Amino acid sequence: MIAQQGEDAKCAAWIYTKEDISMKDENGEVDYDIEVNDPELVERIFDDVGHIDYIYLVIQECIDEVTEEQLMLQQQEMV
């Protein structure tokens, strides 16, 4: 991608770490007493998340929506 788009191409990324893995209590609040320290469990969790297509669909829908809005604004500014 660097060769195709250039070293200075803009990009976006979402990074999650094991600190983002949490359980919620009965009130929906994060239960800070539960820590996931098992590297195999962390790997399985992120592997499962990486195979959920819904995440990628929602991100692409957001990109499409914002792109359309910005192009419309740009066209209005040209008038």
mmCIF file of C-alpha atoms in Angstrom:
data_model
loop_
_atom_site.group_PDB
_atom_site.id
_atom_site.type_symbol
_atom_site.label_atom_id
_atom_site.label_comp_id
_atom_site.label_asym_id
_atom_site.label_seq_id
_atom_site.Cartn_x
_atom_site.Cartn_y
_atom_site.Cartn_z
ATOM 1 C CA MET A 1 0.000 0.000 0.000
ATOM 2 C CA ILE A 2 2.884 2.360 0.721
ATOM 3 C CA ALA A 3 4.284 1.821 -2.771
ATOM 4 C CA GLN A 4 0.860 2.408 -4.303
ATOM 5 C CA GLN A 5 -0.357 5.347 -2.170
ATOM 6 C CA GLY A 6 2.910 6.923 -1.012
ATOM 7 C CA GLU A 7 4.669 7.203 2.321
ATOM 8 C CA ASP A 8 2.624 10.238 3.375
ATOM 9 C CA ALA A 9 -0.811 8.767 2.576
ATOM 10 C CA LYS A 10 -3.443 9.439 5.217
ATOM 11 C CA CYS A 11 -4.862 6.474 7.124
ATOM 12 C CA ALA A 12 -6.889 5.623 10.207
ATOM 13 C CA ALA A 13 -6.489 2.809 12.711
ATOM 14 C CA TRP A 14 -8.232 1.533 15.778
ATOM 15 C CA ILE A 15 -6.016 -0.119 18.351
ATOM 16 C CA TYR A 16 -7.249 -2.231 21.211
ATOM 17 C CA THR A 17 -5.078 -3.881 23.838
ATOM 18 C CA LYS A 18 -5.719 -6.396 26.595
ATOM 19 C CA GLU A 19 -6.558 -3.439 28.852
ATOM 20 C CA ASP A 20 -9.684 -2.927 26.730
ATOM 21 C CA ILE A 21 -10.942 -6.421 27.528
ATOM 22 C CA SER A 22 -13.357 -6.155 30.411
ATOM 23 C CA MET A 23 -16.504 -7.570 31.924
ATOM 24 C CA LYS A 24 -19.459 -5.531 33.090
ATOM 25 C CA ASP A 25 -21.316 -5.929 36.351
ATOM 26 C CA GLU A 26 -25.087 -6.245 36.729
ATOM 27 C CA ASN A 27 -25.407 -2.441 36.436
ATOM 28 C CA GLY A 28 -23.560 -2.337 33.138
ATOM 29 C CA GLU A 29 -20.484 -0.753 34.717
ATOM 30 C CA VAL A 30 -16.997 -2.081 34.021
ATOM 31 C CA ASP A 31 -15.939 -4.539 36.722
ATOM 32 C CA TYR A 32 -12.340 -3.535 37.337
ATOM 33 C CA ASP A 33 -11.794 -6.536 39.612
ATOM 34 C CA ILE A 34 -11.794 -8.870 36.593
ATOM 35 C CA GLU A 35 -8.509 -8.794 34.679
ATOM 36 C CA VAL A 36 -7.683 -10.932 31.663
ATOM 37 C CA ASN A 37 -4.019 -11.841 32.020
ATOM 38 C CA ASP A 38 -3.961 -15.127 30.120
ATOM 39 C CA PRO A 39 -2.110 -14.472 26.814
ATOM 40 C CA GLU A 40 -3.895 -17.374 25.087
ATOM 41 C CA LEU A 41 -7.301 -16.008 26.099
ATOM 42 C CA VAL A 42 -6.373 -12.507 24.903
ATOM 43 C CA GLU A 43 -5.214 -13.967 21.580
ATOM 44 C CA ARG A 44 -8.463 -15.939 21.167
ATOM 45 C CA ILE A 45 -10.583 -12.884 21.973
ATOM 46 C CA PHE A 46 -8.829 -10.663 19.436
ATOM 47 C CA ASP A 47 -8.771 -13.437 16.846
ATOM 48 C CA ASP A 48 -12.546 -13.795 17.216
ATOM 49 C CA VAL A 49 -13.058 -10.037 16.968
ATOM 50 C CA GLY A 50 -10.880 -9.888 13.847
ATOM 51 C CA HIS A 51 -13.212 -12.304 12.100
ATOM 52 C CA ILE A 52 -16.404 -10.333 12.721
ATOM 53 C CA ASP A 53 -17.379 -8.762 9.385
ATOM 54 C CA TYR A 54 -19.895 -6.421 11.036
ATOM 55 C CA ILE A 55 -17.064 -4.235 12.352
ATOM 56 C CA TYR A 56 -15.680 -3.697 8.865
ATOM 57 C CA LEU A 57 -19.126 -3.057 7.393
ATOM 58 C CA VAL A 58 -19.892 -0.352 9.973
ATOM 59 C CA ILE A 59 -16.511 1.322 9.463
ATOM 60 C CA GLN A 60 -17.003 1.330 5.676
ATOM 61 C CA GLU A 61 -20.531 2.727 6.045
ATOM 62 C CA CYS A 62 -19.155 5.549 8.209
ATOM 63 C CA ILE A 63 -16.430 6.301 5.663
ATOM 64 C CA ASP A 64 -18.983 6.318 2.842
ATOM 65 C CA GLU A 65 -21.348 8.627 4.752
ATOM 66 C CA VAL A 66 -18.667 11.137 5.733
ATOM 67 C CA THR A 67 -17.188 11.065 2.223
ATOM 68 C CA GLU A 68 -20.557 11.872 0.694
ATOM 69 C CA GLU A 69 -21.151 14.701 3.187
ATOM 70 C CA GLN A 70 -17.734 16.235 2.562
ATOM 71 C CA LEU A 71 -18.036 16.007 -1.217
ATOM 72 C CA MET A 72 -21.430 17.709 -1.063
ATOM 73 C CA LEU A 73 -19.998 20.481 1.130
ATOM 74 C CA GLN A 74 -17.078 20.915 -1.233
ATOM 75 C CA GLN A 75 -19.428 21.193 -4.229
ATOM 76 C CA GLN A 76 -21.542 23.793 -2.389
ATOM 77 C CA GLU A 77 -18.448 25.852 -1.612
ATOM 78 C CA MET A 78 -17.497 25.908 -5.294
ATOM 79 C CA VAL A 79 -20.821 27.479 -6.273
#
